Amino acid sequence: MLDTVLAVIPARNEEGTIAEVVSFLWNKGIRRVRVVDNGSTDGTAEAAWEAGAEVILEPRAGYGQACWTGTRHLTEDVRWILFCDADGSDDLDAIPDYLAAAQTHDFVLGNRMATPEGRAVMSPAQRFGNWLAPALLRVIFGQRFDDLGPMRLIRRETYEALEMRDRGFGWTVEMQARACQLAVATKEIPVRYFKRRAGVSKISGNLRGTVLAGSIILATLGRFFLARFGMFLALLPMLAGAALMTPHGDFSVHGNVPIFLAGFALAGVGYLAASGYRWTWNHLAVSALLVRVLAFPMEPGSDTWRYLWEGMIQWQGFNPYLIAPESPLLDHLNVAWRAKINHPEMSAGYPPLTLLIFAALSAISTSVWFLKSILVASDLAVCALLARRFGADRAAWYALSPLVVYCYAGGAHFDSLLILPIVLAWIAWDNQRPLRACAWLGAAIGIKYVAAPLLAFVLWSLLRAGKPRTAVLGALLGMLPVSLALAWFWLRDGIHPIAPSEMMASARSAEFLPRIVGWLEPRTVWMNRIFVAPFAIVALILMLRRQRFAKFAEDLFLSLLAISPAVHAW
């Protein structure tokens, strides 16, 4: 095994000891010795070379920098890396013990605190630091270390997996912290420790060096603490923001909006902070559920009452496309929340499949809490699909978004029922299951017509790929949900509500370019149809230029957000 070990020795102004350390390693059978001269102003490099070491010059100062440089450009036969100091303080007689432990472990460290000789030589500052840092490692990772000793043996593949970043005095503690993160098989063995043979220590030799090294080590541990627990610290403002928003979600109450926006901003700060951390699936699931539970009691948006109303009146024999909520014919259904319905003077504006879903839910319960629970369940299903497909880190951008949490758990907007089949279609398309993607997109179109261009993109992609038969079958599957829902209303009432007139023709709720056009020409304010052609042109251009479903969908919805008079940011 000795012939597979490379000894890496960072050295700076160690002319008086380096030759002895190199010779000792040679006598122990380690013939690959690489000394990294870290900006010495004495004869360190010459002494190391004369003793038989390979010498590499690294003018950039830093203990970690020298160690990192010493592990570059290794030959294939190097399987183990031994780090040790150049000052003669390490117990090189313990090398056989290191090699023995390496038979069953990938990372072997010397524990100076386990021997009387080691404890006796260390300064009070060193003993304190070698108590504090391992104690913090135990708190952060639950793994016990007793020392941050510089002499350590590590398997090459393990070292490369650690992806070391520190270039200063935090190198040793970072190596141990990363080993904890990756669950590396690690063992500490008792070793002696000696006073340096010559020269002055860069750390314990003066107060400034001790304070500097200590602060760097603590900063390194702080970084790992934030990486492990920072997501939960970031979760606190998200939870606080949700708690502040929830009692002030009714925008019709004077004074609620500023407080709501303050809560939203607070949640946004936590969201941005949390998005930079590595999320596990379990942590993301718990966090996503917590913020939604806090937002759940919020007063829902005015759209929600229309969902309940249009589902309920279908069971009373009324067609929502033919009768507006404020119609006197419905006065006998004067439920307590009827006055909360938005645009009560207009009949339904949702696609027929959506109205059938409202009716199905109303058959079970007309409680707003039941409806909310369905929408949140759909939203959480999207979170789970994204986490499974793209990993928890990327899914966190959606799952913890304050906008998403407000819209579905708080405001109870039914777009979560639209997002779910779109995501299922996206995954099916990426998995090369085009017919399944078309079926899911058909369901999405039945819920909201804005998904229609996504189906067109899939069909066009199939035609470009020379699969006309699959494209035809996909078109039939995509049209099936809307066709069946339309047939239901046509058979029942003899109408064909593919484009319900009042709400879609004139109602506006989230406009950008239409608002600007309205300022320039007020007569366009109630003419939503004039924006159909510009959007169709943009959609066609995107369809011809985009190759990936996700990119097309992203650009499509951004265009729709800008051009449409009634498509919300979520």
Coordinates of C-alpha atoms in Angstrom, one line a residue:
M1 CA 0.0 0.0 0.0
L2 CA 2.9 2.3 0.7
D3 CA 3.7 2.6 -3.0
T4 CA 0.2 4.1 -3.6
V5 CA 0.6 6.9 -1.0
L6 CA 1.5 10.5 -1.9
A7 CA 2.6 12.7 1.0
V8 CA 1.6 16.4 0.6
I9 CA 3.5 18.8 2.8
P10 CA 2.6 22.5 2.7
A11 CA 5.6 24.6 3.7
R12 CA 6.5 28.2 4.2
N13 CA 9.9 29.2 5.7
E14 CA 10.6 25.7 7.1
E15 CA 14.2 25.4 5.9
G16 CA 15.3 24.1 9.3
T17 CA 12.9 21.1 9.4
I18 CA 11.7 20.2 5.9
A19 CA 14.6 18.0 5.0
E20 CA 14.2 15.9 8.2
V21 CA 10.5 15.4 7.6
V22 CA 11.1 14.3 4.0
S23 CA 13.9 11.9 5.0
F24 CA 11.7 10.4 7.7
L25 CA 8.9 9.7 5.2
W26 CA 11.4 8.1 2.9
N27 CA 12.6 5.9 5.7
K28 CA 9.0 4.9 6.5
G29 CA 8.6 3.7 2.9
I30 CA 6.7 6.7 1.4
R31 CA 8.7 7.6 -1.7
R32 CA 6.2 10.0 -3.2
V33 CA 6.7 13.2 -1.3
R34 CA 5.4 16.5 -2.7
V35 CA 6.4 19.7 -0.9
V36 CA 4.4 22.8 -1.8
D37 CA 6.6 25.9 -1.2
N38 CA 4.0 28.5 -0.2
G39 CA 6.0 31.7 -0.8
S40 CA 9.0 30.9 1.3
T41 CA 11.7 33.6 1.6
D42 CA 14.3 31.1 2.9
G43 CA 15.8 27.9 1.4
T44 CA 12.8 25.6 2.0
A45 CA 12.4 24.6 -1.6
E46 CA 16.1 23.8 -2.1
A47 CA 16.3 21.8 1.2
A48 CA 13.2 19.8 0.2
W49 CA 14.5 19.0 -3.2
E50 CA 17.9 17.9 -2.0
A51 CA 16.1 15.6 0.5
G52 CA 14.4 13.9 -2.4
A53 CA 11.0 15.6 -2.5
E54 CA 9.1 16.8 -5.5
V55 CA 8.8 20.6 -5.0
I56 CA 5.9 22.7 -6.3
L57 CA 5.9 26.5 -6.0
E58 CA 2.7 28.1 -4.9
P59 CA 3.1 31.8 -4.4
R60 CA -0.6 32.3 -3.4
A61 CA -0.6 32.4 0.4
G62 CA -2.9 30.0 2.4
Y63 CA -2.6 26.7 4.1
G64 CA -5.5 25.3 2.1
Q65 CA -4.2 26.8 -1.1
A66 CA -0.9 24.9 -0.6
C67 CA -2.7 21.7 0.2
W68 CA -5.0 22.0 -2.8
T69 CA -2.1 22.8 -5.2
G70 CA -0.3 19.7 -3.9
T71 CA -3.1 17.4 -5.0
R72 CA -3.3 18.7 -8.5
H73 CA -2.2 16.5 -11.5
L74 CA -1.9 13.2 -9.6
T75 CA -0.7 10.1 -11.5
E76 CA -3.1 7.2 -11.8
D77 CA -1.2 5.0 -9.3
V78 CA -1.7 7.4 -6.4
R79 CA -4.6 6.0 -4.4
W80 CA -4.0 7.6 -1.0
I81 CA -3.0 11.1 0.1
L82 CA -1.2 11.8 3.3
F83 CA -1.2 15.4 4.6
C84 CA 1.3 16.4 7.2
D85 CA 3.1 19.5 8.4
A86 CA 6.6 20.6 7.5
D87 CA 7.7 21.6 11.0
G88 CA 8.4 18.1 12.4
S89 CA 5.6 18.2 15.0
D90 CA 3.6 15.3 13.5
D91 CA 4.0 11.8 14.8
L92 CA 5.3 10.1 11.7
D93 CA 6.0 6.9 13.6
A94 CA 2.2 6.4 13.6
I95 CA 2.2 5.9 9.8
P96 CA 1.8 2.1 10.1
D97 CA -1.3 2.8 12.4
Y98 CA -2.7 5.1 9.7
L99 CA -2.2 2.4 7.0
A100 CA -3.8 -0.2 9.2
A101 CA -6.9 1.9 9.8
A102 CA -7.1 2.7 6.1
Q103 CA -7.9 -1.0 5.5
T104 CA -11.4 -0.4 6.8
H105 CA -11.8 3.4 6.6
D106 CA -11.5 6.0 3.8
F107 CA -10.4 8.8 6.0
V108 CA -8.0 8.5 8.9
L109 CA -7.1 11.3 11.3
G110 CA -4.6 11.7 14.1
N111 CA -6.1 12.5 17.5
R112 CA -3.5 14.5 19.5
M113 CA -5.9 15.0 22.3
A114 CA -5.9 11.2 23.0
T115 CA -2.3 11.1 24.2
P116 CA -0.5 12.8 27.1
E117 CA 2.3 13.8 24.8
G118 CA -0.1 15.5 22.4
R119 CA -2.0 17.4 25.1
A120 CA 1.2 18.5 26.9
V121 CA 2.7 20.2 23.8
M122 CA -0.4 22.0 22.6
S123 CA -0.9 25.6 23.8
P124 CA -4.0 26.6 25.8
A125 CA -5.4 28.3 22.6
Q126 CA -4.8 25.1 20.6
R127 CA -6.5 22.9 23.3
F128 CA -9.5 25.3 23.4
G129 CA -9.8 25.4 19.6
N130 CA -9.5 21.6 19.4
W131 CA -12.3 21.3 21.9
L132 CA -14.6 24.0 20.4
A133 CA -14.4 23.1 16.7
P134 CA -15.1 19.3 17.1
A135 CA -17.9 20.2 19.6
L136 CA -19.5 22.4 16.9
L137 CA -19.0 19.6 14.3
R138 CA -20.8 17.3 16.7
V139 CA -23.7 19.8 17.0
I140 CA -24.0 20.3 13.3
F141 CA -23.5 16.8 12.0
G142 CA -23.9 14.5 15.1
Q143 CA -20.5 13.0 14.5
R144 CA -17.8 13.0 17.1
F145 CA -14.3 14.3 16.5
D146 CA -11.7 15.1 19.1
D147 CA -9.1 17.0 17.1
L148 CA -8.4 19.0 13.9
G149 CA -5.0 17.4 13.6
P150 CA -3.0 18.3 10.4
M151 CA -1.8 14.7 9.8
R152 CA -4.5 12.8 7.9
L153 CA -4.7 10.0 5.4
I154 CA -7.5 10.0 2.8
R155 CA -8.5 7.8 -0.1
R156 CA -8.0 9.7 -3.4
E157 CA -11.6 9.1 -4.6
T158 CA -12.9 10.3 -1.3
Y159 CA -10.8 13.4 -1.3
E160 CA -12.0 14.3 -4.9
A161 CA -15.6 13.8 -3.8
L162 CA -15.1 16.3 -1.0
E163 CA -14.6 19.1 -3.6
M164 CA -12.6 21.2 -1.1
R165 CA -13.1 25.0 -1.5
D166 CA -11.3 26.6 1.5
R167 CA -7.9 27.9 0.7
G168 CA -6.9 29.1 4.2
F169 CA -6.8 27.8 7.7
G170 CA -10.4 26.5 7.4
W171 CA -9.0 23.6 5.2
T172 CA -8.8 21.0 7.9
V173 CA -12.2 21.6 9.5
E174 CA -13.8 21.8 6.0
M175 CA -12.4 18.4 5.2
Q176 CA -14.0 16.9 8.3
A177 CA -17.3 18.7 7.8
R178 CA -17.5 17.6 4.1
A179 CA -16.7 14.0 5.3
C180 CA -19.7 14.2 7.6
Q181 CA -21.9 15.5 4.8
L182 CA -20.9 12.6 2.6
A183 CA -21.0 10.0 5.3
V184 CA -17.4 9.0 4.7
A185 CA -16.1 6.1 6.8
T186 CA -13.8 8.0 9.2
K187 CA -11.6 7.0 12.1
E188 CA -9.4 8.9 14.6
I189 CA -6.4 7.2 15.9
P190 CA -4.3 8.3 19.0
V191 CA -1.0 10.1 18.0
R192 CA 1.7 12.0 19.8
Y193 CA 2.6 15.6 19.0
F194 CA 5.9 17.3 19.3
K195 CA 7.2 20.9 19.6
R196 CA 8.2 22.2 16.2
R197 CA 11.9 21.5 15.6
A198 CA 12.7 25.0 14.3
G199 CA 11.1 28.3 13.1
V200 CA 7.9 30.0 14.3
S201 CA 4.3 28.7 14.0
K202 CA 2.1 30.6 11.7
I203 CA -0.9 30.0 14.0
S204 CA 0.1 29.4 17.6
G205 CA 3.3 31.4 17.4
N206 CA 1.5 34.7 17.9
L207 CA -1.8 36.1 19.1
R208 CA -2.7 37.6 15.7
G209 CA -2.2 34.2 14.0
T210 CA -4.3 32.4 16.6
V211 CA -7.2 34.8 16.4
L212 CA -7.1 34.8 12.6
A213 CA -7.0 31.0 12.3
G214 CA -9.8 30.7 15.0
S215 CA -12.0 33.2 13.2
I216 CA -11.6 31.4 9.9
I217 CA -12.3 28.0 11.4
L218 CA -15.5 29.4 13.1
A219 CA -16.5 31.1 9.8
T220 CA -16.1 27.8 8.0
L221 CA -18.2 26.0 10.5
G222 CA -20.7 28.7 10.3
R223 CA -21.0 28.2 6.6
F224 CA -21.7 24.5 7.2
F225 CA -24.2 25.3 9.9
L226 CA -26.1 27.5 7.5
A227 CA -25.9 25.0 4.8
R228 CA -27.4 22.3 7.1
F229 CA -29.8 24.4 9.1
G230 CA -30.0 27.7 7.3
M231 CA -33.1 26.5 5.3
F232 CA -34.9 26.3 8.6
L233 CA -33.7 29.7 9.7
A234 CA -35.0 31.0 6.4
L235 CA -38.2 29.1 6.9
L236 CA -39.0 31.3 10.0
P237 CA -39.6 34.5 8.0
M238 CA -41.6 32.5 5.5
L239 CA -43.8 31.1 8.3
A240 CA -44.0 34.6 10.0
G241 CA -44.9 36.1 6.7
A242 CA -47.7 33.6 6.1
A243 CA -49.0 34.1 9.6
L244 CA -49.1 37.9 9.0
M245 CA -50.8 37.6 5.6
T246 CA -53.5 35.1 6.7
P247 CA -55.7 37.4 8.9
H248 CA -55.4 40.2 6.3
G249 CA -56.3 38.3 3.1
D250 CA -59.6 40.0 2.7
F251 CA -58.7 43.0 0.5
S252 CA -62.2 44.5 0.9
V253 CA -61.4 45.4 4.5
H254 CA -59.8 48.8 4.8
G255 CA -56.2 48.6 6.0
N256 CA -55.6 45.0 5.2
V257 CA -53.6 45.4 2.0
P258 CA -50.5 47.2 3.5
I259 CA -50.3 44.6 6.3
F260 CA -50.8 41.8 3.8
L261 CA -48.0 43.1 1.5
A262 CA -45.7 43.4 4.5
G263 CA -46.3 39.8 5.3
F264 CA -45.8 38.9 1.7
A265 CA -42.5 40.8 1.6
L266 CA -41.3 39.0 4.8
A267 CA -42.2 35.6 3.3
G268 CA -40.3 36.7 0.2
V269 CA -37.2 37.4 2.1
G270 CA -37.3 33.9 3.6
Y271 CA -38.0 32.4 0.3
L272 CA -35.0 34.0 -1.4
A273 CA -32.8 33.0 1.5
A274 CA -34.1 29.4 1.5
S275 CA -33.8 28.9 -2.2
G276 CA -30.0 28.8 -2.0
Y277 CA -29.8 25.8 0.3
R278 CA -29.7 22.1 -0.5
W279 CA -33.1 20.6 0.2
T280 CA -33.9 17.0 1.0
W281 CA -37.3 15.7 -0.1
N282 CA -38.5 15.3 3.5
H283 CA -37.4 18.8 4.5
L284 CA -39.1 20.3 1.5
A285 CA -42.3 18.3 2.1
V286 CA -42.6 19.4 5.7
S287 CA -41.8 23.1 4.9
A288 CA -44.2 23.3 2.0
L289 CA -46.9 21.8 4.1
L290 CA -46.3 24.1 7.0
V291 CA -46.5 27.3 5.0
R292 CA -49.7 26.1 3.4
V293 CA -51.3 25.1 6.7
L294 CA -50.6 28.7 8.0
A295 CA -52.1 30.3 4.9
F296 CA -55.1 27.9 4.7
P297 CA -57.5 29.9 7.1
M298 CA -57.1 33.0 4.9
E299 CA -60.2 34.6 3.4
P300 CA -60.3 33.3 -0.1
G301 CA -60.4 35.5 -3.2
S302 CA -63.7 36.5 -4.8
D303 CA -63.2 34.0 -7.6
T304 CA -63.7 31.2 -5.0
W305 CA -67.3 32.1 -4.3
R306 CA -68.1 32.0 -8.0
Y307 CA -66.6 28.5 -8.2
L308 CA -68.9 27.4 -5.3
W309 CA -71.9 29.2 -6.8
E310 CA -71.6 27.8 -10.3
G311 CA -71.1 24.3 -9.0
M312 CA -74.1 24.6 -6.7
I313 CA -76.6 26.1 -9.2
Q314 CA -76.1 23.3 -11.7
W315 CA -77.6 20.9 -9.1
Q316 CA -80.6 23.3 -8.9
G317 CA -81.2 22.9 -12.7
F318 CA -79.6 26.1 -13.8
N319 CA -76.9 26.6 -16.5
P320 CA -74.1 29.0 -15.4
Y321 CA -73.6 30.0 -19.0
L322 CA -77.2 31.3 -19.3
I323 CA -77.8 33.0 -16.0
A324 CA -75.7 35.5 -14.0
P325 CA -75.4 35.2 -10.2
E326 CA -77.4 38.4 -9.5
S327 CA -80.4 37.2 -11.5
P328 CA -83.6 37.4 -9.5
L329 CA -84.4 33.9 -10.7
L330 CA -81.7 32.7 -8.2
D331 CA -82.9 34.8 -5.2
H332 CA -84.2 31.7 -3.5
L333 CA -80.6 30.4 -3.4
N334 CA -79.5 33.4 -1.4
V335 CA -76.6 31.8 0.5
A336 CA -74.7 33.9 2.9
W337 CA -71.7 34.4 0.6
R338 CA -73.6 35.3 -2.6
A339 CA -72.6 38.9 -2.2
K340 CA -68.9 38.0 -2.3
I341 CA -69.1 36.7 -5.9
N342 CA -67.1 38.7 -8.4
H343 CA -68.7 40.1 -11.5
P344 CA -72.2 39.1 -10.4
E345 CA -73.7 40.7 -13.4
M346 CA -71.9 38.3 -15.8
S347 CA -72.6 34.7 -16.6
A348 CA -69.9 32.0 -16.4
G349 CA -66.6 32.5 -18.2
Y350 CA -64.9 29.1 -17.5
P351 CA -64.5 26.2 -19.9
P352 CA -67.2 23.5 -19.7
L353 CA -65.0 20.9 -18.1
T354 CA -64.2 23.4 -15.3
L355 CA -67.9 23.9 -14.6
L356 CA -68.4 20.2 -14.4
I357 CA -65.6 19.9 -11.9
F358 CA -67.2 22.6 -9.8
A359 CA -70.5 20.7 -10.0
A360 CA -68.8 17.5 -8.9
L361 CA -67.1 19.1 -6.0
S362 CA -70.4 20.9 -5.0
A363 CA -72.1 17.5 -5.0
I364 CA -69.7 16.5 -2.2
S365 CA -69.7 19.8 -0.2
T366 CA -70.3 23.5 -0.8
S367 CA -67.9 24.3 2.0
V368 CA -65.1 26.7 1.0
W369 CA -62.7 24.7 3.2
F370 CA -63.4 21.5 1.3
L371 CA -62.7 23.3 -2.0
K372 CA -59.6 24.8 -0.6
S373 CA -58.4 21.4 0.5
I374 CA -58.8 20.0 -3.0
L375 CA -56.9 22.9 -4.5
V376 CA -54.1 22.6 -1.9
A377 CA -53.9 18.8 -2.5
S378 CA -53.5 19.5 -6.3
D379 CA -50.8 22.1 -5.5
L380 CA -48.9 19.7 -3.2
A381 CA -49.1 17.0 -5.9
V382 CA -47.4 19.4 -8.3
C383 CA -44.7 20.0 -5.7
A384 CA -44.2 16.2 -5.3
L385 CA -44.0 15.7 -9.1
L386 CA -41.4 18.5 -9.5
A387 CA -39.3 17.2 -6.6
R388 CA -39.4 13.7 -8.1
R389 CA -38.5 14.9 -11.6
F390 CA -36.1 17.6 -10.9
G391 CA -34.9 17.2 -7.3
A392 CA -35.9 18.9 -4.1
D393 CA -33.6 21.9 -4.7
R394 CA -35.2 23.0 -7.9
A395 CA -38.7 22.1 -6.7
A396 CA -38.3 24.4 -3.8
W397 CA -38.5 27.4 -6.1
Y398 CA -42.1 26.4 -6.8
A399 CA -43.1 24.8 -3.5
L400 CA -42.0 27.6 -1.3
S401 CA -43.0 30.6 -3.5
P402 CA -45.1 33.0 -1.5
L403 CA -47.1 33.7 -4.6
V404 CA -48.0 30.1 -5.1
V405 CA -48.8 29.6 -1.4
Y406 CA -51.0 32.7 -1.4
C407 CA -52.8 31.8 -4.7
Y408 CA -53.8 28.2 -3.8
A409 CA -53.7 27.7 0.0
G410 CA -54.7 31.3 0.8
G411 CA -56.7 32.8 -2.1
A412 CA -58.0 29.3 -3.3
H413 CA -57.6 30.0 -7.0
F414 CA -58.4 27.0 -9.1
D415 CA -55.4 27.3 -11.3
S416 CA -53.7 24.6 -9.3
L417 CA -56.1 22.2 -11.1
L418 CA -54.6 23.6 -14.4
I419 CA -51.0 23.4 -13.3
L420 CA -51.2 19.7 -12.3
P421 CA -52.1 18.3 -15.8
I422 CA -49.6 20.6 -17.5
V423 CA -46.8 19.3 -15.3
L424 CA -47.9 15.7 -15.9
A425 CA -47.9 16.5 -19.6
W426 CA -44.5 18.0 -19.4
I427 CA -43.1 14.9 -17.7
A428 CA -44.8 12.6 -20.1
W429 CA -43.4 14.5 -23.1
D430 CA -39.9 14.5 -21.7
N431 CA -40.2 10.8 -21.1
Q432 CA -41.2 10.3 -24.8
R433 CA -44.8 9.4 -24.2
P434 CA -46.5 11.8 -26.6
L435 CA -50.0 10.4 -26.4
R436 CA -50.1 10.5 -22.6
A437 CA -48.9 14.1 -22.9
C438 CA -51.7 15.0 -25.3
A439 CA -54.3 13.4 -23.0
W440 CA -53.0 15.5 -20.0
L441 CA -53.0 18.6 -22.1
G442 CA -56.5 17.9 -23.2
A443 CA -57.5 17.9 -19.5
A444 CA -55.7 21.2 -19.0
I445 CA -57.4 22.8 -22.0
G446 CA -60.7 21.6 -20.6
I447 CA -59.9 23.5 -17.4
K448 CA -58.5 26.6 -19.1
Y449 CA -58.2 27.4 -22.7
V450 CA -54.7 29.0 -22.2
A451 CA -53.2 25.5 -22.4
A452 CA -54.3 25.0 -26.0
P453 CA -51.1 26.3 -27.6
L454 CA -49.2 23.7 -25.6
L455 CA -51.1 20.9 -27.3
A456 CA -50.5 22.7 -30.6
F457 CA -46.8 22.7 -29.9
V458 CA -46.8 18.9 -29.1
L459 CA -48.7 18.1 -32.3
W460 CA -46.4 20.3 -34.4
S461 CA -43.4 18.6 -32.9
L462 CA -44.8 15.2 -33.8
L463 CA -45.3 16.3 -37.3
R464 CA -41.8 17.7 -37.6
A465 CA -40.5 14.4 -36.3
G466 CA -42.3 12.6 -39.1
K467 CA -45.0 11.0 -36.9
P468 CA -48.3 12.2 -38.5
R469 CA -50.3 9.2 -37.2
T470 CA -49.3 9.9 -33.6
A471 CA -50.1 13.5 -34.1
V472 CA -53.6 12.6 -35.3
L473 CA -54.2 10.3 -32.3
G474 CA -52.8 13.0 -30.0
A475 CA -55.1 15.6 -31.4
L476 CA -58.1 13.3 -30.8
L477 CA -57.0 12.7 -27.2
G478 CA -56.4 16.4 -26.7
M479 CA -59.9 17.4 -27.9
L480 CA -61.7 14.6 -26.0
P481 CA -62.1 16.2 -22.6
V482 CA -63.4 19.5 -24.0
S483 CA -65.6 17.7 -26.5
L484 CA -67.3 15.5 -23.9
A485 CA -67.9 18.5 -21.6
L486 CA -69.3 20.5 -24.5
A487 CA -71.5 17.6 -25.5
W488 CA -72.9 17.5 -22.0
F489 CA -74.1 21.1 -22.1
W490 CA -75.3 20.8 -25.7
L491 CA -77.4 17.7 -24.9
R492 CA -78.8 19.3 -21.8
D493 CA -79.5 22.8 -22.9
G494 CA -78.9 22.9 -26.7
I495 CA -76.1 25.4 -26.4
H496 CA -72.5 25.3 -27.6
P497 CA -70.5 27.4 -25.0
I498 CA -67.0 27.1 -26.5
A499 CA -66.4 30.8 -25.9
P500 CA -68.7 32.1 -23.2
S501 CA -69.4 35.7 -24.2
E502 CA -69.7 38.2 -21.3
M503 CA -66.8 37.4 -19.0
M504 CA -64.3 36.4 -21.6
A505 CA -65.3 39.2 -23.9
S506 CA -65.0 42.1 -21.5
A507 CA -63.9 41.2 -17.9
R508 CA -60.3 42.2 -17.0
S509 CA -58.3 41.3 -13.9
A510 CA -54.6 41.3 -14.7
E511 CA -53.6 43.4 -17.6
F512 CA -50.3 44.9 -18.8
L513 CA -50.3 45.8 -22.5
P514 CA -54.1 46.0 -22.6
R515 CA -53.9 48.6 -19.9
I516 CA -51.4 50.7 -21.9
V517 CA -53.5 50.3 -25.0
G518 CA -56.6 51.4 -22.9
W519 CA -54.8 54.6 -21.9
L520 CA -54.1 55.4 -25.5
E521 CA -57.5 54.4 -26.8
P522 CA -60.2 54.2 -24.1
R523 CA -62.7 52.5 -26.4
T524 CA -60.6 49.3 -26.3
V525 CA -61.1 48.8 -22.6
W526 CA -64.1 46.5 -23.1
M527 CA -62.8 44.8 -26.3
N528 CA -60.7 41.8 -25.2
R529 CA -61.0 40.1 -28.6
I530 CA -58.6 42.6 -30.2
F531 CA -55.7 40.9 -28.3
V532 CA -56.4 37.4 -29.6
A533 CA -54.6 38.1 -33.0
P534 CA -51.4 39.5 -31.5
F535 CA -51.2 36.6 -29.0
A536 CA -51.8 34.1 -31.8
I537 CA -49.0 35.6 -33.9
V538 CA -46.6 35.4 -30.9
A539 CA -47.6 31.8 -30.2
L540 CA -47.0 30.8 -33.8
I541 CA -43.6 32.4 -33.8
L542 CA -42.6 30.7 -30.6
M543 CA -43.9 27.3 -31.9
L544 CA -41.7 27.6 -35.0
R545 CA -38.6 28.7 -33.1
R546 CA -38.7 26.7 -29.8
Q547 CA -37.6 23.0 -29.7
R548 CA -38.2 22.1 -26.0
F549 CA -41.6 21.9 -24.4
A550 CA -40.5 23.6 -21.2
K551 CA -38.9 26.6 -23.1
F552 CA -42.0 27.0 -25.3
A553 CA -44.3 26.9 -22.3
E554 CA -42.2 29.4 -20.4
D555 CA -42.1 31.9 -23.2
L556 CA -45.8 31.3 -24.1
F557 CA -47.0 32.1 -20.6
L558 CA -44.8 35.2 -20.3
S559 CA -46.2 36.4 -23.6
L560 CA -49.7 35.6 -22.4
L561 CA -49.1 37.5 -19.2
A562 CA -48.1 40.6 -21.2
I563 CA -50.7 40.5 -23.9
S564 CA -53.8 39.0 -22.2
P565 CA -56.2 41.2 -20.3
A566 CA -57.1 38.5 -17.7
V567 CA -54.2 36.1 -17.1
H568 CA -52.6 36.4 -13.7
A569 CA -48.9 36.0 -12.9
W570 CA -49.3 32.7 -11.2

